[in-house]
Amino acid sequence: MSWDVDYENEDSIALAHEDGFVLFAKRGMDQGDHTNWTLELTDTDDGTELVSETHRISNEQHLWSVIEKYTDLYPA
């Protein structure tokens, strides 16, 4: 049971889990040396949004480390 990248481009990333979860990361506004990214985690079985949080991200490595925190926690 793992997460798979459904799609990825410079403005968004979507990951899907076989147990019925989807994680979207969406690029927001640039703020100097950081960019706001909103991460939304949804249970696709019933449409419940489990997480919707915005993070200040400094680079791609930082973005993936934040995403991994969610993929390590869900599904619980």
CSV table of C-alpha atoms in Angstrom, one decimal, residues 4-66:
chain,number,residue,atom,x,y,z
A,4,ASP,CA,1.7,7.0,-6.5
A,5,VAL,CA,2.2,10.3,-8.3
A,6,ASP,CA,-0.9,10.8,-10.5
A,7,TYR,CA,0.4,13.9,-12.1
A,8,GLU,CA,3.1,16.6,-11.5
A,9,ASN,CA,3.9,19.9,-13.1
A,10,GLU,CA,5.4,23.2,-11.9
A,11,ASP,CA,2.1,24.4,-10.3
A,12,SER,CA,0.6,21.2,-8.9
A,13,ILE,CA,1.2,17.6,-7.8
A,14,ALA,CA,-1.4,14.9,-7.2
A,15,LEU,CA,-0.8,11.7,-5.4
A,16,ALA,CA,-3.2,8.8,-5.1
A,17,HIS,CA,-3.3,6.0,-2.6
A,18,GLU,CA,-5.0,2.6,-3.4
A,19,ASP,CA,-7.0,2.8,-0.2
A,20,GLY,CA,-9.0,5.8,-1.5
A,21,PHE,CA,-7.0,8.9,-0.6
A,22,VAL,CA,-5.8,11.7,-2.7
A,23,LEU,CA,-3.3,14.4,-1.9
A,24,PHE,CA,-3.1,17.6,-3.9
A,25,ALA,CA,-0.3,20.1,-3.6
A,26,LYS,CA,-1.1,23.4,-5.3
A,27,ARG,CA,1.3,26.3,-5.9
A,28,GLY,CA,0.2,29.7,-4.6
A,29,MET,CA,1.8,33.1,-4.6
A,30,ASP,CA,5.6,33.6,-4.6
A,31,GLN,CA,6.9,35.6,-1.7
A,32,GLY,CA,10.5,36.4,-2.3
A,33,ASP,CA,12.6,33.3,-1.5
A,34,HIS,CA,9.5,31.2,-0.6
A,35,THR,CA,6.3,30.1,-2.4
A,36,ASN,CA,3.1,29.2,-0.7
A,37,TRP,CA,1.8,25.7,-1.4
A,38,THR,CA,-1.5,24.4,-0.2
A,39,LEU,CA,-1.8,20.7,0.5
A,40,GLU,CA,-5.2,19.1,0.6
A,41,LEU,CA,-5.8,15.5,1.6
A,42,THR,CA,-9.2,13.9,0.8
A,43,ASP,CA,-10.8,10.6,1.5
A,44,THR,CA,-12.2,9.7,-1.9
A,45,ASP,CA,-14.6,7.1,-0.5
A,46,ASP,CA,-16.8,9.7,1.2
A,47,GLY,CA,-15.3,13.0,-0.1
A,48,THR,CA,-14.2,14.1,3.4
A,49,GLU,CA,-11.4,16.7,3.3
A,50,LEU,CA,-9.0,15.5,6.0
A,51,VAL,CA,-6.3,18.2,5.7
A,52,SER,CA,-6.1,21.6,4.0
A,53,GLU,CA,-3.0,23.5,5.0
A,54,THR,CA,-0.7,26.1,3.4
A,55,HIS,CA,3.1,25.9,3.8
A,56,ARG,CA,5.9,28.3,2.9
A,57,ILE,CA,8.2,26.3,0.7
A,58,SER,CA,11.7,27.3,-0.2
A,59,ASN,CA,12.5,24.7,-3.0
A,60,GLU,CA,11.5,21.4,-4.5
A,61,GLN,CA,13.3,19.3,-1.9
A,62,HIS,CA,11.5,21.2,0.8
A,63,LEU,CA,8.2,20.6,-0.9
A,64,TRP,CA,8.7,16.9,-1.2
A,65,SER,CA,9.7,16.6,2.5
A,66,VAL,CA,6.5,18.3,3.5
